[in-house]
Short mmCIF file of C-alpha atoms and ligand atoms in Angstrom, two decimals:
data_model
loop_
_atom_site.label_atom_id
_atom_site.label_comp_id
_atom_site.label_asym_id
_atom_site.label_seq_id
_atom_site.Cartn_x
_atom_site.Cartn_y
_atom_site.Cartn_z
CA UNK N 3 40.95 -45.74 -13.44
CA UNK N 4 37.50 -47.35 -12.52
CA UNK N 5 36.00 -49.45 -14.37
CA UNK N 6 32.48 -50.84 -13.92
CA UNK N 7 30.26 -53.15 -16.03
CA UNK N 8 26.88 -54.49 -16.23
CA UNK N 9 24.11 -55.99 -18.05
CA UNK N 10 26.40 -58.80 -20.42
CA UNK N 11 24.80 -61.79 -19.44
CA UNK N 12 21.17 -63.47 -20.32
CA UNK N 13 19.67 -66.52 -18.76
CA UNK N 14 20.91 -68.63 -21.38
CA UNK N 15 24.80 -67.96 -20.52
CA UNK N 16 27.59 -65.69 -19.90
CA UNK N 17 27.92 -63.90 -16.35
CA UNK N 18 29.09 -60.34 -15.74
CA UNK N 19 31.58 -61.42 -13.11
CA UNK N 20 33.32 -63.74 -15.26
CA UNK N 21 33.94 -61.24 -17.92
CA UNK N 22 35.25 -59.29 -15.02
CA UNK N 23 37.37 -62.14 -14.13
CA UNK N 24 38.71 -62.33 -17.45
CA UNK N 25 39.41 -58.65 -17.80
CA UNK N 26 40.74 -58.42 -14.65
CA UNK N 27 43.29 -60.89 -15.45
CA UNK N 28 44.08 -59.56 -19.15
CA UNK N 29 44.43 -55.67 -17.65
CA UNK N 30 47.02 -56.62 -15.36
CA UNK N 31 49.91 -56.01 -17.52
CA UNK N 32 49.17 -52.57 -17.83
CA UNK N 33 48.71 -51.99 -14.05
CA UNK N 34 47.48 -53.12 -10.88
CA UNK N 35 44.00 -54.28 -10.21
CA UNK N 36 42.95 -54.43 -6.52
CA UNK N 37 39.98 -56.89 -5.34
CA UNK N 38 36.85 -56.04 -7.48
CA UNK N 39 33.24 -55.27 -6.25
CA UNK N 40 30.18 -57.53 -6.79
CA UNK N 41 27.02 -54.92 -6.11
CA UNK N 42 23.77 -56.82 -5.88
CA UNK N 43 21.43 -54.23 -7.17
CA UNK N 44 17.81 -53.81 -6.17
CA UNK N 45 16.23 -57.49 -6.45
CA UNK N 46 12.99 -56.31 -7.51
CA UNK N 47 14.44 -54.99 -10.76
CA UNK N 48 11.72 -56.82 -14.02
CA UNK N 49 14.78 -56.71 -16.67
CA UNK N 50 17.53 -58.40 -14.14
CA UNK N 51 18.59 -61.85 -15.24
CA UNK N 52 19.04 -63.65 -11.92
CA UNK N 53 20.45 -61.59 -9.17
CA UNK N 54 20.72 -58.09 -10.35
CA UNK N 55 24.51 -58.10 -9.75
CA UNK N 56 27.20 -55.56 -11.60
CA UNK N 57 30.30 -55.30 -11.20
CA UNK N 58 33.59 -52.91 -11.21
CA UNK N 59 37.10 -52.74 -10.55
CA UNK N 60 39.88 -50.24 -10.24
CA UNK N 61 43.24 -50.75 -12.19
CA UNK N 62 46.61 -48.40 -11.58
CA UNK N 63 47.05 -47.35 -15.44
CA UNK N 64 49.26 -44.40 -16.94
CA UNK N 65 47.00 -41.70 -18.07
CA UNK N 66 48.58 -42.60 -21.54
CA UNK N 67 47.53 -45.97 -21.35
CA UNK N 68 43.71 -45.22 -20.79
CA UNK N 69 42.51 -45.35 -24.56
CA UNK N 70 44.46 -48.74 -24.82
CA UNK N 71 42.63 -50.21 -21.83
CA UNK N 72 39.23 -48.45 -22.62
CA UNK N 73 39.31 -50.49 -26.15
CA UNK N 74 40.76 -54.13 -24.66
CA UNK N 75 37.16 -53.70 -21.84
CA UNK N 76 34.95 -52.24 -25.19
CA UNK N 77 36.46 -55.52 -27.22
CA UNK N 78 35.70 -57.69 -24.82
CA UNK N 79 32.22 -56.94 -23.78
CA UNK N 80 31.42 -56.80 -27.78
CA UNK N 81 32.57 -60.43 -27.69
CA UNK N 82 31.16 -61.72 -24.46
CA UNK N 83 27.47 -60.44 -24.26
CA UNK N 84 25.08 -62.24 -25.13
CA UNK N 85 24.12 -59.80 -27.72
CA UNK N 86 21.55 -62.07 -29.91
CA UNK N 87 19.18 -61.49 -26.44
CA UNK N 88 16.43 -58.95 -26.49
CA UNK N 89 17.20 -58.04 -22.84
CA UNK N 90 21.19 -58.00 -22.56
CA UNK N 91 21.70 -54.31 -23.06
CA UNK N 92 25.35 -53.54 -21.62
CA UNK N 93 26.79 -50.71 -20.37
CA UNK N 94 30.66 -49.92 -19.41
CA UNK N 95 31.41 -46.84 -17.01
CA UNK N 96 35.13 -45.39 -17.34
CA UNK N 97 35.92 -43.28 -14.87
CA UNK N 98 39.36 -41.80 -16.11
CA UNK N 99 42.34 -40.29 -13.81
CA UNK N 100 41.30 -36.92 -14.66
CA UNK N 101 37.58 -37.44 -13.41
CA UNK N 102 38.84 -39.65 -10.69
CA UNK N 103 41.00 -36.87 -9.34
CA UNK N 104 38.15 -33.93 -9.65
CA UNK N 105 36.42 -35.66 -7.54
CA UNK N 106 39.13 -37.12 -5.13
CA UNK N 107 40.52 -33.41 -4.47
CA UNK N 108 40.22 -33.07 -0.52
CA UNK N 109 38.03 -30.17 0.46
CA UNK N 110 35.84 -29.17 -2.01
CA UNK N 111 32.31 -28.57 -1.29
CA UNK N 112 31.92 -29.81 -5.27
CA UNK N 113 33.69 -32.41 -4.41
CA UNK N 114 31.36 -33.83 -1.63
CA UNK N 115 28.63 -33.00 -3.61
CA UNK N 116 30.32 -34.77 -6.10
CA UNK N 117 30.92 -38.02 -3.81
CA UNK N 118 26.86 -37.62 -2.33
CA UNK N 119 25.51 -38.08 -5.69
CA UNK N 120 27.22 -41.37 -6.54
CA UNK N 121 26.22 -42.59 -2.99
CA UNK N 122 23.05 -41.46 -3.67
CA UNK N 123 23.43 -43.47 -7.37
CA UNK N 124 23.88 -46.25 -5.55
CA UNK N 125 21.92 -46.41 -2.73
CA UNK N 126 18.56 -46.00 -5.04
CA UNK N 127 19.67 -48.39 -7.49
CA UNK N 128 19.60 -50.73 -4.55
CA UNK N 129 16.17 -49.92 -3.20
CA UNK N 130 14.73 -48.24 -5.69
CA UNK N 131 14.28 -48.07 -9.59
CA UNK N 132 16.00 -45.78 -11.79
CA UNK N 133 15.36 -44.50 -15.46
CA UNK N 134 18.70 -44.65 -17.95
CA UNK N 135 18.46 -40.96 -18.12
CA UNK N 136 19.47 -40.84 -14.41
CA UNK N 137 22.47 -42.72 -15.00
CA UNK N 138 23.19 -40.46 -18.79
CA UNK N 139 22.63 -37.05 -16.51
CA UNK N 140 25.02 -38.44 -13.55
CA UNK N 141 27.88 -39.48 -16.02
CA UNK N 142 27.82 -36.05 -18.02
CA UNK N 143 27.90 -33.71 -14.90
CA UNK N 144 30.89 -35.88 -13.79
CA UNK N 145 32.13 -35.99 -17.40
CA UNK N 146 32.44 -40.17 -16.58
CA UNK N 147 33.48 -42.10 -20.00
CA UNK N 148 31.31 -44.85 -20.90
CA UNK N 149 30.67 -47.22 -23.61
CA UNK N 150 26.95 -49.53 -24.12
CA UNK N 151 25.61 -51.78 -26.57
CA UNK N 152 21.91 -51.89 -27.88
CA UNK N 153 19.44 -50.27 -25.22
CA UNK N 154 22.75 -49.23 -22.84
CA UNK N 155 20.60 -50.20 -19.64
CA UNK N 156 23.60 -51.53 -18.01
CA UNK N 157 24.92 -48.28 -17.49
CA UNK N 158 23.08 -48.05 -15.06
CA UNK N 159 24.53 -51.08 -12.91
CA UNK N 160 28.08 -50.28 -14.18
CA UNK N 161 27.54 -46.30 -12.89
CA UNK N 162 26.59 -47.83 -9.28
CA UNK N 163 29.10 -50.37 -9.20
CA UNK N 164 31.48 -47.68 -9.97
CA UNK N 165 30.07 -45.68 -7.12
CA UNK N 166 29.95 -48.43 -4.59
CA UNK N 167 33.68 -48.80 -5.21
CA UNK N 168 34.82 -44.92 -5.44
CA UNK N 169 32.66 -44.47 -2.43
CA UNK N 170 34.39 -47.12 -0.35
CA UNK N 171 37.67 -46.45 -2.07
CA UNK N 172 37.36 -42.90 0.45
CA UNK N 173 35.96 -44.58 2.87
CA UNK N 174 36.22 -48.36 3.17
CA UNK N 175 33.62 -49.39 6.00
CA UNK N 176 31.00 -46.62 4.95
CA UNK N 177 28.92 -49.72 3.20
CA UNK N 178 28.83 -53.36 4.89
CA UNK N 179 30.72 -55.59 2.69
CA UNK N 180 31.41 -59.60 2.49
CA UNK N 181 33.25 -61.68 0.02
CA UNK N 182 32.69 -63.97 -2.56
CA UNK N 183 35.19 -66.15 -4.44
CA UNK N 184 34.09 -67.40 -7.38
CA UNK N 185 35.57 -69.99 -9.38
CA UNK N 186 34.50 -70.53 -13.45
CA UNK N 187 34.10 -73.13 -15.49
CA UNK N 188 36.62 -74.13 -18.29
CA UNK N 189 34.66 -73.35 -21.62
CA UNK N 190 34.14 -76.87 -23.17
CA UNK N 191 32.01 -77.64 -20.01
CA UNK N 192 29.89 -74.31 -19.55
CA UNK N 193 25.79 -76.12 -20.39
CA UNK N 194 27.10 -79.18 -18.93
CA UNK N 195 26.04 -80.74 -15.38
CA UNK N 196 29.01 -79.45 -12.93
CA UNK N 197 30.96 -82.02 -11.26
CA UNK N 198 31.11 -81.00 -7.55
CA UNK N 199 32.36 -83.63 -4.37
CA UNK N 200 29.05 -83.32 -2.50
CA UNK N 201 30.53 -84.38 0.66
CA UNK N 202 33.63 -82.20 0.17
CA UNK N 203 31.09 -79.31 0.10
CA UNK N 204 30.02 -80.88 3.64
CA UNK N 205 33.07 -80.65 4.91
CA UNK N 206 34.23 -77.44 3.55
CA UNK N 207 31.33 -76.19 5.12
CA UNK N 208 31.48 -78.01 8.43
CA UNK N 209 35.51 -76.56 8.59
CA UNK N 210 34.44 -72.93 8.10
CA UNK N 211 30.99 -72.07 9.09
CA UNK N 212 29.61 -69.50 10.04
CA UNK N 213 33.04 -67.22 8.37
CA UNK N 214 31.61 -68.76 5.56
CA UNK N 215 27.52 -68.63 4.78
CA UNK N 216 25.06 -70.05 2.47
CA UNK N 217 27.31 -72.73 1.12
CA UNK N 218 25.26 -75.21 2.18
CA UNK N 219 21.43 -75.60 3.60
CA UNK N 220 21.59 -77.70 6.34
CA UNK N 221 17.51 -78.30 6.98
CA UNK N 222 17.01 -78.60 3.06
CA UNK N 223 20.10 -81.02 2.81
CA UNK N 224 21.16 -78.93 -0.17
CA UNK N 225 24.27 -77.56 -1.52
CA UNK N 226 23.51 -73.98 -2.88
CA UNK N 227 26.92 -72.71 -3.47
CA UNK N 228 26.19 -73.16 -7.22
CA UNK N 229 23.99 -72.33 -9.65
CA UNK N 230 21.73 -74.36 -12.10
CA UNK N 231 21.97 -72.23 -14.89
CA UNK N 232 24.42 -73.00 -18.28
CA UNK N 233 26.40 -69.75 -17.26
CA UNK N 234 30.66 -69.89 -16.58
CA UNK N 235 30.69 -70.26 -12.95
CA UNK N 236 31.15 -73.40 -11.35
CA UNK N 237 30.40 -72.32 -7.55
CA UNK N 238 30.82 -69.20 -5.24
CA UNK N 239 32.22 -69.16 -1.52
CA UNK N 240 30.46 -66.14 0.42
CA UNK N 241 31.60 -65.22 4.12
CA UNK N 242 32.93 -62.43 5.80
CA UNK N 243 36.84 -64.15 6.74
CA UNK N 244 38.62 -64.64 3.02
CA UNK N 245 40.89 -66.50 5.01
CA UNK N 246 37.85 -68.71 5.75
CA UNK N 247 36.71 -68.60 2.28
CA UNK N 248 39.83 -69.99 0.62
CA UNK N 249 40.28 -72.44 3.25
CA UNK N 250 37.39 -73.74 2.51
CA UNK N 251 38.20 -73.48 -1.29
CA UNK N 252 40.72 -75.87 -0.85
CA UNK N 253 38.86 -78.22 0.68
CA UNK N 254 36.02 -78.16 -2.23
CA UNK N 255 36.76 -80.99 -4.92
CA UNK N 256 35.48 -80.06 -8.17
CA UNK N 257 36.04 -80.27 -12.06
CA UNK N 258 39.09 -77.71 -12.95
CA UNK N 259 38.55 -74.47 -12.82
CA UNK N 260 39.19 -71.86 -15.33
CA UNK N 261 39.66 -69.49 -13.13
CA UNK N 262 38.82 -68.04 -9.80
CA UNK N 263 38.07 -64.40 -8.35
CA UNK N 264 37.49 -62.75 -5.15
CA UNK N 265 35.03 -59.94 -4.99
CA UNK N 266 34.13 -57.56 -2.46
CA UNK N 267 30.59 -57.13 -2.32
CA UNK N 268 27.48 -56.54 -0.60
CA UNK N 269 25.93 -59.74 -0.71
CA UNK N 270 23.98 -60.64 2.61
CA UNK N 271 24.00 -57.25 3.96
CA UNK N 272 20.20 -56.25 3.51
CA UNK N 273 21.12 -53.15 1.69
CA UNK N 274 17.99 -53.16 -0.13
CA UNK N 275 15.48 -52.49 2.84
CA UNK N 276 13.67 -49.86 3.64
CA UNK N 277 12.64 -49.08 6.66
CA UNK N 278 8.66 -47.65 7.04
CA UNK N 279 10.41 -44.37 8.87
CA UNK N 280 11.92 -44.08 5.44
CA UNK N 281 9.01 -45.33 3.44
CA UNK N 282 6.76 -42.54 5.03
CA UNK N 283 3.62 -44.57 4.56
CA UNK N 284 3.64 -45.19 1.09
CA UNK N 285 4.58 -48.69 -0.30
CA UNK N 286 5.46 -48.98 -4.27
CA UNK N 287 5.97 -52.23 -6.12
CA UNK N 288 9.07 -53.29 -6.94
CA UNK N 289 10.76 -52.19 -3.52
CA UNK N 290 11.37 -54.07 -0.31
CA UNK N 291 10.74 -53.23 2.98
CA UNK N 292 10.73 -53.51 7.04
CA UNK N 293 7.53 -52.71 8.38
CA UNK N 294 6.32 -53.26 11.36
CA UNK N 295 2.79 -54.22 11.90
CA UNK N 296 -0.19 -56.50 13.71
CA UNK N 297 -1.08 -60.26 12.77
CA UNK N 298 -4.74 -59.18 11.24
CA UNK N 299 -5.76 -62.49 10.59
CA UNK N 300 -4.20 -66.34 11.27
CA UNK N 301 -2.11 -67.53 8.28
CA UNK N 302 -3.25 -70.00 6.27
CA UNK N 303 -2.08 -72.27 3.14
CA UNK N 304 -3.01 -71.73 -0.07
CA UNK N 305 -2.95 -73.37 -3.47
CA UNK N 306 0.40 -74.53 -3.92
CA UNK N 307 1.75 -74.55 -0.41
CA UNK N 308 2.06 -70.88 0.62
CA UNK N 309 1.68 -69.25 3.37
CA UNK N 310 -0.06 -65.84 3.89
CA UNK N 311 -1.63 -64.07 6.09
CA UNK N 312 -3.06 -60.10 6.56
CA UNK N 313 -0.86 -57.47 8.26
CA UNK N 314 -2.41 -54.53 9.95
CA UNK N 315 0.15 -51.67 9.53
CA UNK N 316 1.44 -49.77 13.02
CA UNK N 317 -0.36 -45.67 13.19
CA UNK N 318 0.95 -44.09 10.02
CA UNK N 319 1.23 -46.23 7.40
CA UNK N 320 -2.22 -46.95 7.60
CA UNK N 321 -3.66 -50.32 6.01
CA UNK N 322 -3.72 -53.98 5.46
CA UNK N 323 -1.66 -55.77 3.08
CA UNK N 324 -0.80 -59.96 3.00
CA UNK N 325 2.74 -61.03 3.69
CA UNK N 326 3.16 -64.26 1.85
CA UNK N 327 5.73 -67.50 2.48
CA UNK N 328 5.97 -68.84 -0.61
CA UNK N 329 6.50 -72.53 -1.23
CA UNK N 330 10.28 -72.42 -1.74
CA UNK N 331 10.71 -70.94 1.57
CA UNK N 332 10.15 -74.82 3.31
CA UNK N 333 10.39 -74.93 6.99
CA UNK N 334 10.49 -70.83 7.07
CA UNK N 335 6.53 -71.48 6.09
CA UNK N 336 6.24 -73.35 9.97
CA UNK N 337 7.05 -70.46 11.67
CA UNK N 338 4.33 -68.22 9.70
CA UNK N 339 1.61 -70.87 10.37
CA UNK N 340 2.54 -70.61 14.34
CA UNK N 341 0.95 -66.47 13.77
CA UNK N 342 -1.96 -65.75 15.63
CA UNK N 343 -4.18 -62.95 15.25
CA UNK N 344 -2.57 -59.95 17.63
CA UNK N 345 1.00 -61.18 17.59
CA UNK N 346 3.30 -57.65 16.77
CA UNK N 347 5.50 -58.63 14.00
CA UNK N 348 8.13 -56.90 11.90
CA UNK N 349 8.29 -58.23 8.22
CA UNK N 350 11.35 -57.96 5.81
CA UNK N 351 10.92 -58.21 2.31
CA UNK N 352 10.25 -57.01 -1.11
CA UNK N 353 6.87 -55.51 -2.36
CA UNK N 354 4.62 -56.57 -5.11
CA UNK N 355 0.59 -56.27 -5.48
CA UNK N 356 -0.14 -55.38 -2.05
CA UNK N 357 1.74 -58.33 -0.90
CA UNK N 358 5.38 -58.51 0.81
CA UNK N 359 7.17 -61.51 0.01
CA UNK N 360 8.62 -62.57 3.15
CA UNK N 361 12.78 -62.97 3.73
CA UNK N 362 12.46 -62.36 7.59
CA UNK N 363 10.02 -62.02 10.27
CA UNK N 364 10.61 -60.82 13.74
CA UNK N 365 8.14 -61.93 16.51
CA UNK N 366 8.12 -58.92 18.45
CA UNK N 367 5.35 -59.70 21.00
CA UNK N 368 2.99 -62.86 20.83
CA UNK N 369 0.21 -62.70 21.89
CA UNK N 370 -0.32 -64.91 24.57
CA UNK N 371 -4.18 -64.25 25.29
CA UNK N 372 -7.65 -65.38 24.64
CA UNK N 373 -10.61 -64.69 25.69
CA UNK N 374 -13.05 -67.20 26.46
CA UNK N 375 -16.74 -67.56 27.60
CA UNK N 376 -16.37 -67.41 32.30
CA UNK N 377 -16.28 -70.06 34.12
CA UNK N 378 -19.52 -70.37 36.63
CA UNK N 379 -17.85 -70.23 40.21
CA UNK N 380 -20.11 -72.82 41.49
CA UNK N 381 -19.99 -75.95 39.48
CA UNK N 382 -16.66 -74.41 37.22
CA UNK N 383 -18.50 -75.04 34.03
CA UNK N 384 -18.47 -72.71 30.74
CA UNK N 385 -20.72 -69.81 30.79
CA UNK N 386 -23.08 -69.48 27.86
CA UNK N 387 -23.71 -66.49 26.29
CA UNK N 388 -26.63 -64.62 28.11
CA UNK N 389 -27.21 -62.75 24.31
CA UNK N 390 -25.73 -60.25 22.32
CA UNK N 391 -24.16 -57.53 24.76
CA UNK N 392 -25.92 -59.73 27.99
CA UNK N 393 -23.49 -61.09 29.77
CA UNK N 394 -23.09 -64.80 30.45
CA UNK N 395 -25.04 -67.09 32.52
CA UNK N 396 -24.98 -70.63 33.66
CA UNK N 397 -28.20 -72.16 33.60
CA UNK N 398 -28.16 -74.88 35.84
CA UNK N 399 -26.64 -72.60 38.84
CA UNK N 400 -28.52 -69.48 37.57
CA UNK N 401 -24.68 -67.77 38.01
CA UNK N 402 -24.06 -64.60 35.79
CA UNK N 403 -21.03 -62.51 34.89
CA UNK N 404 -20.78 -59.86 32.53
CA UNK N 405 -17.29 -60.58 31.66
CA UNK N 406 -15.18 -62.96 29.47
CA UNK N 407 -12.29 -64.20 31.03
CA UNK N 408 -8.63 -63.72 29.42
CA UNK N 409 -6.84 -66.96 29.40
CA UNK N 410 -3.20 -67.64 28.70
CA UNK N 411 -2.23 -69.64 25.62
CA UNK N 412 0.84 -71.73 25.25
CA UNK N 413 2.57 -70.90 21.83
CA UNK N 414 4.81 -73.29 20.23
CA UNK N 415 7.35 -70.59 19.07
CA UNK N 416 9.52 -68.16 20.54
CA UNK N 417 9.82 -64.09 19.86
CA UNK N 418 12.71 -63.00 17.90
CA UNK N 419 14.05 -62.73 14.32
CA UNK N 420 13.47 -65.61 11.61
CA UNK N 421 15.08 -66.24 8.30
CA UNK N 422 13.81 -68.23 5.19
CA UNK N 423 16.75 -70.93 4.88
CA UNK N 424 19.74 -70.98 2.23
CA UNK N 425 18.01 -72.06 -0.29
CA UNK N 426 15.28 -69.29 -0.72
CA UNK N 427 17.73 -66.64 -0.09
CA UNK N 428 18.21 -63.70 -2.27
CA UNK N 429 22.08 -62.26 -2.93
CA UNK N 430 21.71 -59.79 -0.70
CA UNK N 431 19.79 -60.38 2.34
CA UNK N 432 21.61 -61.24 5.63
CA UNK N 433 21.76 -64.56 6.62
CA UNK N 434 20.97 -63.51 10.52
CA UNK N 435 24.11 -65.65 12.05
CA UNK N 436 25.90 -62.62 10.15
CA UNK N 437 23.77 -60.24 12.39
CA UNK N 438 24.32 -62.09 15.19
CA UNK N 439 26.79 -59.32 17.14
CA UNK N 440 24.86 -56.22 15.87
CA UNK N 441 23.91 -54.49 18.76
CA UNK N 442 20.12 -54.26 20.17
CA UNK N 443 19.50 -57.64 17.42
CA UNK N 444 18.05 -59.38 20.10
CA UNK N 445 16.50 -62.79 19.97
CA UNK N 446 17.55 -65.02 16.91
CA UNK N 447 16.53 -67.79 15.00
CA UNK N 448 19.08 -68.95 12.55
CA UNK N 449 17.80 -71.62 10.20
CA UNK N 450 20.72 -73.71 11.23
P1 LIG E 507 23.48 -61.65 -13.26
O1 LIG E 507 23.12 -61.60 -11.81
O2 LIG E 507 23.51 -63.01 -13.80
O3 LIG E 507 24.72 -60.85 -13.55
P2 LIG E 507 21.52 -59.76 -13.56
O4 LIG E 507 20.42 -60.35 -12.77
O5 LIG E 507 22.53 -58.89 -12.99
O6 LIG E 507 22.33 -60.93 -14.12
P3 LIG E 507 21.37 -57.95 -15.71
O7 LIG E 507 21.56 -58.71 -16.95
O8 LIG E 507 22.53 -57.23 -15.16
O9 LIG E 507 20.78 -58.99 -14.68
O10 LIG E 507 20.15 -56.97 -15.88
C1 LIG E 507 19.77 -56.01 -14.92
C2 LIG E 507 19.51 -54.70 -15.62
O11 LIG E 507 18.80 -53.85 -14.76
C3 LIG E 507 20.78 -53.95 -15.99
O12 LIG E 507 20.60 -53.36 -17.22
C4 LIG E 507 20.91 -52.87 -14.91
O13 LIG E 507 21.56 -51.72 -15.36
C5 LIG E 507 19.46 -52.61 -14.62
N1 LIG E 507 19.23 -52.17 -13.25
C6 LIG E 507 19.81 -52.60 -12.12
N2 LIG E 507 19.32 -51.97 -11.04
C7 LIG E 507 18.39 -51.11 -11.48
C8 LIG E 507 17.52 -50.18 -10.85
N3 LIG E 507 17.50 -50.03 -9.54
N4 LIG E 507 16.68 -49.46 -11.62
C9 LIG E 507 16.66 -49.65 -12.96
N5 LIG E 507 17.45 -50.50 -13.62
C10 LIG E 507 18.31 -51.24 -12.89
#
C-alpha cells in the first residue's frame, strides 16, 4: 500500500519527514518499505511551515494486514502533530491494494485516466494552489482511504505525495528526482543548539561536491545543510549520487543521531516553474515563473539592501512588472546591479504583488550600446545639441550632423544563467551545476 502524509509539523517543532522516518522504521515488520519520497510542494503556498514538503512511502503489506497498519500511521500522527497549533491540520492518504491495483491494471483507458489525474494532482500542487475539495473529489473517484485531523489540509500534500510516488512507481524517470538523507536528532536535544564539526562539513563537502549540493555556501562561508529551527532533524545531505551522499555522511561529525533516512525527492529540480508559453500572459500571485523580458529601467537599491529593477514583458504577455533581489540573496544582488536598460533577460522565480522574486536570471543579450551626442570631425569634440529634433552642431567649427553616434560599452558581466547562492535557495530550485549537462543550457554561472 501507499502511504502519504502531510501537514504534522508547525514552526515550533516536529517535521513530517521524521514522523515518516519513524513510521517507516516501525512498519517494517509487517512488510517492506522501499526509499520514501520527499515532494516539495508549491513554495508560494501562505499556510506552509517552511518548505512546503510532504511526504509518502510504499510498504509490501498483506491485504489482511491493512487495517493494522492504517491504525499504527493514524496513532502516530495523533501523537506527533503538533496539534495545539492553529495551522497544523494533517492529512494521511491510504491508498490500499485494491485501489492500487484498479489503477495499476495495464490497458485501461480508466486506468490512464486514472494515472493523468494524480499527475495532474501533483503537478498543480507544485505550481499552483489547490482548494481541499480538489483533493476530497480526487480521493472519492479513486475510492483512496484517508484519515486528517482538525481542518484536514494536509490531505492535500499527502494526496500529491502519493501521486508523485504511484506516478514514478510506473514510470521511474517521468519526474526529475535527487536525494536527501536526513539524519534526526535524539529527543532530549530537539530546541537545543546542534553540535555539528564545522570543518568536517568542509571536508565532506570538499570530498563530494558537486554529487552532493547545497551542503555548504562557499561565497557566504556558511554551512546550510541544517536548519535553525527547534524541529527533529539534525542536518540533510542533498545530491544526485547516494553513493556520494553517504560518503559524505560519514565524513560529517555530529552529535548522535536518532536516526537517519534517505528520500527520493524533487528537491532542486525547478518543478515549480512555469514557463510564460504556459502562463499565457496572465501572472497570479502565489505562482512562480520564467519569463522572458527587457531591462525597462537600471536596477537600483532600495531600503534595506534590495535590488529591483522594471521588466518589460516580450509581445504577449504585455506589461511591466519589478523583479526584486532581496537582501538575503548577497552577491546574487551584484549581478542585478550590472543590468542596464535594454539587456534581454529571462527571470526565474515566484510571483507576488506585481513583483517576481528572483532565484535565477539569464543574461540573454546585453546590451552593449549607447548612444551619445557626435563627435565634430574637425576638432573631435562632443556635439551639442542643435535643439529638440535639430540635429547637433559644434559651435566653434560650425560642423553639424543630424545623427547620434552608437558607441560600444564595456560590461563587467558575462551572458548566461545566474543563481542566488546556497543560502537563499528554496527546496526546490536547481542549483545550476545540477543543470550543467542539460542540453541547449548554455552559458553558466554557478555561485561557486
Ligand atoms: P515542513 O516543510 O517543515 O514539512 P511545510 O512547509 O511542509 O512544513 P505544512 O505544515 O506541510 O508546511 O503546511 C503546508 C500546507 O499546505 C499543507 O496543509 C498542504 O496540504 C498544503 N498545501 C501544499 N501545497 C498546496 C497547494 N499547492 N495548494 C493548496 N494547499 C497546499
Amino acid at each position: 500500500m501507499i502511504i502519504g502524509i502531510d501537514d504534522t509539523d508547525s514552526k515550533n517543532g516536529m517535521c513530517t519527514t521524521y514522523l515518516c522516518a519513524v513510521l517507516v522504521d516501525e512498519l517494517r515488520k509487517y512488510g517492506e518499505v522501499l526509499t520514501p519520497r520527499l515532494v516539495r510542494l508549491n513554495p508560494c503556498i501562505p499556510f506552509k511551515t517552511r518548505g512546503n514538503g510532504a511526504v509518502s512511502f510504499e510498504l509490501t503489506v498483506a491485504t489482511r494486514k491493512e487495517e493494522t497498519v492504517k491504525e499504527v500511521v493514524k496513532s502516530r500522527v495523533g501523537e506527533f502533530s503538533e496539534l495545539q497549533e492553529e495551522e497544523t491540520n494533517p492529512g494521511v492518504v491510504f491508498i490500499g491494494d485494491t485501489a492500487l491495483r484498479a489503477i495499476s491494471r495495464r490497458g485501461s483507458d480508466k486506468r490512464n485516466e486514472h494515472i493523468s489525474k494524480l499527475k495532474n494532482f501533483y503537478e498543480t500542487a507544485v505550481r499552483d494552489v489547490l482548494k481541499i475539495e480538489h483533493a476530497y473529489t480526487l480521493l472519492s473517484e479513486l475510492h483512496f482511504d484517508y484519515f486528517g485531523l482538525k481542518k484536514k489540509r494536509g490531505l492535500i500534500g499527502a494526496l500529491a505525495a502519493a501521486s508523485f510516488l504511484l506516478v514514478q512507481k510506473r514510470d521511474p524517470n517521468y519526474y526529475e528526482f535527487t536525494y536527501e538523507l536526513i539524519a534526526y536528532r535524539r529527543k532530549e536535544r530537539w530546541g537545543t543548539s546542534r553540535v555539528i564539526e564545522d570543518k568536517s562539513v568542509w571536508n565532506a563537502d570538499e570530498a563530494t561536491y558537486p554529487l552532493t549540493w547545497d551542503t555548504v555556501d562557499l561565497a557566504n562561508k556558511k554551512l546550510v545543510l541544517a536548519p535553525h529551527s527547534p524541529c527533529p532533524v539534525l542536518f540533510g545531505i542533498r545530491g544526485d549520487s547516494v553513493d556520494a551522499i553517504y560518503k559524505a555522511y560519514k565524513l560529517i561529525q555530529a552529535e548522535p543521531a536518532e536516526r537517519e533516512m534517505l528520500f527520493v525527492t524533487n528537491q532542486g529540480t525547478d518543478s515549480h516553474l512555469i514557463t510564460d508559453e504556459e502562463a499565457k500572459g496572465a501572472l497570479h500571485d502565489h505562482h512562480s515563473y520564467i519569463l522572458d523580458g527587457m531591462v525597462e529601467s537600471n536596477p537600483r537599491t532600495i531600503e534595506g539592501g534590495h535590488v529591483v529593477f522594471a521588466l518589460e514583458f516580450a509581445e504577449n504577455t504585455g506589461g511591466r512588472i519589478e523583479c526584486m533581489a532581496y537582501e538575503p540573496t548577497k552577491g546574487f544582488r551584484d549581478i542585478i546591479r550590472n543590468l542596464r536598460i535594454g539587456d534581454e533577460v529571462t527571470v526565474y522565480g515566484s510571483f507576488k504583488n506585481r513583483t517576481i522574486n528572483l532565484e535565477k536570471i539569464k543574461l540573454r543579450k546585453l546590451n552593449v550600446e549607447a548612444l551619445s551626442n557626435p563627435k565634430c570631425a574637425k576638432c573631435g569634440k562632443r556635439m551639442e545639441s542643435a535643439g529638440r529634433s535639430q540635429g547637433y552642431r559644434c559651435k566653434r567649427c560650425k560642423t553639424y550632423s543630424s545623427e547620434k553616434e552608437v558607441q560600444i560599452v564595456d560590461r563587467e558581466i558575462d551572458e548566461g544563467l545566474y543563481e542566488v547562492p546556497p543560502v537563499a535557495r528554496r527546496h526546490i530550485s536547481e542549483p545550476l551545476i545540477r543543470a550543467r549537462k542539460q542540453e541547449g543550457i548554455g552559458n553558466i554561472h554557478p555561485s561557486r
